[in-house]
Amino acid sequence: MKNIFVTILTALVLTSCAEKKEVSLETLLATNDVAKIKAKKATMDAKQQLLSTDLKAINDKLDALIENKNIPLITALTVKETVFTHYIELQGNVQTKQNILIYPELPGILKTMLVKEGQQVVKGQVLATIEDGGLSAQLMQLTANAQLAKTTYARQKRLWDQKIGSEMQFLQAQTAYATQKSAVNQLKSQLEKATLIAPFSGIIDAVFQEKGTVVVPGQGVPVFRIVNLSKMYIETEVPETFLVSITKNKAVQVNFPILGTSLQSKIRQVGNYINPNNRSFKIEIDVPNLNGNIKPNLTARLKINDYTNTNAILIPQSIISENAKGEQFVYILKNKKKNNEATAERLVIATGKTQGDFIEITAHLAPGAEIIMEGARSVNNGQVVRVINN
């Protein structure tokens, strides 16, 4: 033990002496001695060369020991064919063509009100009546006159058939009967306006007048609103770019956000006119309303299938890049080895329709190819990468 301490102490003393004897670089340069300066440079060059050799050996050893050094780590996806169904998403409003206001056609006082708001009515049902102002009495008188004219005409016709009497008497009786009959029909038509009837089956949505109110035609005040909620439809506008793919009877997925319900329907009508202001055309979609929850002007969201490809290739839009020429490209793996190292190769692609986060590839990318997912935007063409997912 004592010998070890003596040896270490001797080494320290010798080193200290050597450092004291060594001339500093500043002192050496101040001497302006060319020979000594060149000797110092030669010594330092030899040391630098030795250090470079040792450093390279260390780096080579580290590269051999650390497999992933300087190799980008990526994840890859194997391209497969799948069914791609594309939808047009639109918004429309629920409407009904059986939603009308009933106005009076005859002036007078509302005599009876036979229905109330919310009441279900059927086509032809009497809703209200208006005082006819003596028209009924006039009709009775005209009917009696018409009956007399008919009898007179019948008698004159029998006489004329027997060649008795003058032709003038026969023609006068015939004309009188026709005139009286026409007058009766006109007055009956006028009296029919004193009765308000339901033009179709539906619900009395609103009553605007009360019994005893004086109503006058043409003054803009209706008596009832009647709505049929069983025959509803959705109307919306479709951009003209979808004119070929949107056809009658095509299936439609209908969603009502407010109600939280959805249903399946179809297009019942496609418009034949393109609006020049917004370059769109109208379509109508049937809406069955069995429980009556769907109301006019309710907002609906529509999904219409305009394109389907049973052998489509879909990839995430986020991994697609674009070069200076405007070409879209992805990176695929080439020369994959057993240690999962491969070469990243840039592949220019052609794209089609999108759905959510995915886009259809229409050219250059074949099933079975492996494309780089995570790390796609940080690799370069021809760079060696390592795949870390199975």
Coordinates of C-alpha atoms in Angstrom, one line a residue, residues 53-249:
T53 CA -8.8 8.7 -35.7
D54 CA -10.0 7.9 -32.2
L55 CA -13.2 9.9 -32.7
K56 CA -14.1 8.1 -35.9
A57 CA -13.6 4.7 -34.2
I58 CA -15.9 5.8 -31.4
N59 CA -18.6 6.9 -33.8
D60 CA -18.4 3.8 -35.8
K61 CA -18.7 1.7 -32.6
L62 CA -21.7 3.8 -31.5
D63 CA -23.4 3.4 -34.9
A64 CA -23.0 -0.3 -34.6
L65 CA -24.3 -0.4 -31.0
I66 CA -27.2 2.1 -31.5
E67 CA -29.4 0.7 -34.3
N68 CA -31.8 3.6 -34.6
K69 CA -29.2 6.4 -34.7
N70 CA -30.0 9.0 -37.4
I71 CA -32.8 6.9 -39.0
P72 CA -36.2 8.5 -38.9
L73 CA -38.9 6.4 -37.2
I74 CA -42.2 6.2 -39.1
T75 CA -45.5 4.3 -39.1
A76 CA -46.8 2.7 -42.3
L77 CA -50.2 1.7 -43.7
T78 CA -50.8 -1.1 -46.2
V79 CA -53.1 0.1 -49.0
K80 CA -56.3 -2.0 -49.4
E81 CA -59.4 -1.7 -51.6
T82 CA -62.6 -0.9 -49.8
V83 CA -66.2 0.3 -50.5
F84 CA -66.4 4.1 -50.8
T85 CA -69.8 5.7 -50.6
H86 CA -69.9 9.5 -51.1
Y87 CA -72.7 11.7 -50.0
I88 CA -73.8 15.2 -50.8
E89 CA -74.8 17.0 -47.6
L90 CA -77.5 19.7 -47.9
Q91 CA -80.0 21.6 -45.8
G92 CA -83.7 22.1 -46.5
N93 CA -87.0 23.1 -45.0
V94 CA -90.1 21.1 -44.5
Q95 CA -93.1 22.3 -46.5
T96 CA -96.6 21.2 -47.4
K97 CA -98.7 22.1 -50.4
Q98 CA -101.8 21.6 -48.3
N99 CA -101.4 24.6 -46.1
I100 CA -104.0 27.3 -47.0
L101 CA -106.0 30.2 -45.7
I102 CA -109.7 30.1 -46.2
Y103 CA -111.3 33.5 -47.1
P104 CA -115.0 34.4 -47.2
E105 CA -116.4 34.7 -50.8
L106 CA -119.7 36.3 -49.7
P107 CA -120.2 39.4 -47.6
G108 CA -122.2 39.0 -44.4
I109 CA -122.2 38.0 -40.8
L110 CA -120.6 34.7 -39.6
K111 CA -123.7 32.8 -38.6
T112 CA -122.1 29.6 -37.2
M113 CA -118.6 28.5 -36.4
L114 CA -118.6 24.7 -36.4
V115 CA -114.9 23.9 -35.7
K116 CA -112.2 25.1 -33.4
E117 CA -108.4 25.3 -33.5
G118 CA -106.6 22.0 -33.5
Q119 CA -109.7 20.1 -34.7
Q120 CA -109.3 17.3 -37.3
V121 CA -111.5 17.8 -40.3
V122 CA -112.2 15.8 -43.5
K123 CA -112.6 17.0 -47.0
G124 CA -116.0 18.6 -47.7
Q125 CA -116.8 19.1 -44.0
V126 CA -118.7 22.3 -43.2
L127 CA -116.6 24.7 -41.2
A128 CA -118.8 27.8 -40.9
T129 CA -121.8 29.5 -42.4
I130 CA -122.5 33.2 -43.4
E131 CA -125.8 35.0 -43.3
D132 CA -127.0 34.9 -46.9
G133 CA -128.9 38.3 -46.7
G134 CA -132.2 36.9 -48.2
L135 CA -130.6 34.9 -51.0
S136 CA -132.4 31.8 -49.7
A137 CA -135.8 33.5 -50.2
Q138 CA -134.8 34.7 -53.6
L139 CA -133.8 31.1 -54.5
M140 CA -137.2 29.8 -53.4
Q141 CA -139.0 32.4 -55.6
L142 CA -136.7 31.7 -58.6
T143 CA -137.2 27.9 -58.1
A144 CA -141.0 28.4 -58.2
N145 CA -140.7 30.5 -61.3
A146 CA -138.5 28.0 -62.9
Q147 CA -140.9 25.2 -62.2
L148 CA -143.8 27.2 -63.8
A149 CA -141.6 27.9 -66.8
K150 CA -140.8 24.2 -67.1
T151 CA -144.5 23.3 -67.0
T152 CA -145.4 25.9 -69.6
Y153 CA -142.5 24.8 -71.8
A154 CA -143.6 21.1 -71.5
R155 CA -147.2 22.0 -72.6
Q156 CA -146.1 24.1 -75.5
K157 CA -143.8 21.4 -76.6
R158 CA -146.6 18.8 -76.6
L159 CA -148.8 21.2 -78.6
W160 CA -145.9 22.0 -81.0
D161 CA -145.3 18.3 -81.5
Q162 CA -149.0 18.0 -82.5
K163 CA -148.7 20.9 -84.9
I164 CA -151.0 23.0 -82.6
G165 CA -150.1 26.6 -81.8
S166 CA -147.4 28.8 -83.2
E167 CA -143.7 28.3 -83.3
M168 CA -143.2 31.6 -81.6
Q169 CA -145.2 30.5 -78.5
F170 CA -143.1 27.4 -78.3
L171 CA -139.8 29.3 -78.6
Q172 CA -140.9 31.8 -76.0
A173 CA -141.7 29.1 -73.5
Q174 CA -138.4 27.3 -74.2
T175 CA -136.4 30.5 -73.7
A176 CA -138.3 31.4 -70.5
Y177 CA -137.6 28.0 -69.0
A178 CA -133.9 28.1 -69.9
T179 CA -133.6 31.6 -68.4
Q180 CA -135.3 30.7 -65.2
K181 CA -133.2 27.5 -64.9
S182 CA -129.9 29.5 -65.4
A183 CA -131.0 32.0 -62.8
V184 CA -131.7 29.3 -60.2
N185 CA -128.2 27.7 -60.9
Q186 CA -126.5 31.0 -60.5
L187 CA -128.2 31.8 -57.2
K188 CA -127.4 28.3 -55.9
S189 CA -123.8 28.9 -56.8
Q190 CA -123.9 32.2 -54.9
L191 CA -125.5 30.6 -51.9
E192 CA -122.8 27.9 -51.8
K193 CA -120.4 30.6 -51.0
A194 CA -122.3 31.2 -47.7
T195 CA -121.0 27.9 -46.5
L196 CA -117.2 27.5 -45.8
I197 CA -116.1 23.9 -46.3
A198 CA -112.8 22.0 -45.9
P199 CA -111.0 21.7 -49.3
F200 CA -109.0 18.7 -48.0
S201 CA -108.6 16.6 -44.9
G202 CA -106.4 18.2 -42.3
I203 CA -106.2 20.2 -39.0
I204 CA -107.7 23.6 -38.3
D205 CA -104.4 25.3 -37.4
A206 CA -105.9 28.7 -36.7
V207 CA -109.3 30.5 -36.4
F208 CA -109.0 34.2 -37.2
Q209 CA -112.7 35.3 -37.0
E210 CA -115.4 34.8 -34.4
K211 CA -119.2 34.1 -34.7
G212 CA -121.1 37.3 -35.4
T213 CA -118.2 39.0 -37.1
V214 CA -119.0 40.8 -40.4
V215 CA -116.8 39.4 -43.1
V216 CA -116.1 40.9 -46.5
P217 CA -114.4 39.3 -49.4
G218 CA -111.2 40.8 -50.8
Q219 CA -110.1 42.6 -47.6
G220 CA -107.3 40.2 -46.7
V221 CA -108.8 38.8 -43.5
P222 CA -109.1 35.0 -43.6
V223 CA -111.4 32.9 -41.4
F224 CA -109.4 29.7 -41.0
R225 CA -106.0 28.2 -41.7
I226 CA -106.1 24.5 -42.5
V227 CA -103.0 22.3 -42.8
N228 CA -102.5 18.7 -43.8
L229 CA -99.4 17.4 -41.9
S230 CA -99.6 13.9 -43.5
K231 CA -98.4 15.0 -46.9
M232 CA -95.2 16.8 -46.2
Y233 CA -92.0 17.3 -48.3
I234 CA -88.6 18.9 -48.0
E235 CA -87.5 21.4 -50.6
T236 CA -83.8 22.3 -51.1
E237 CA -81.5 23.6 -53.7
V238 CA -78.6 21.5 -55.2
P239 CA -75.6 22.9 -57.0
E240 CA -75.7 22.3 -60.8
T241 CA -72.5 20.2 -60.6
F242 CA -74.6 17.4 -59.2
L243 CA -77.2 17.5 -62.0
V244 CA -76.3 14.2 -63.5
S245 CA -76.0 12.2 -60.2
I246 CA -79.2 13.6 -58.5
T247 CA -82.2 11.7 -60.1
K248 CA -85.8 11.0 -59.2
N249 CA -86.3 8.1 -56.6

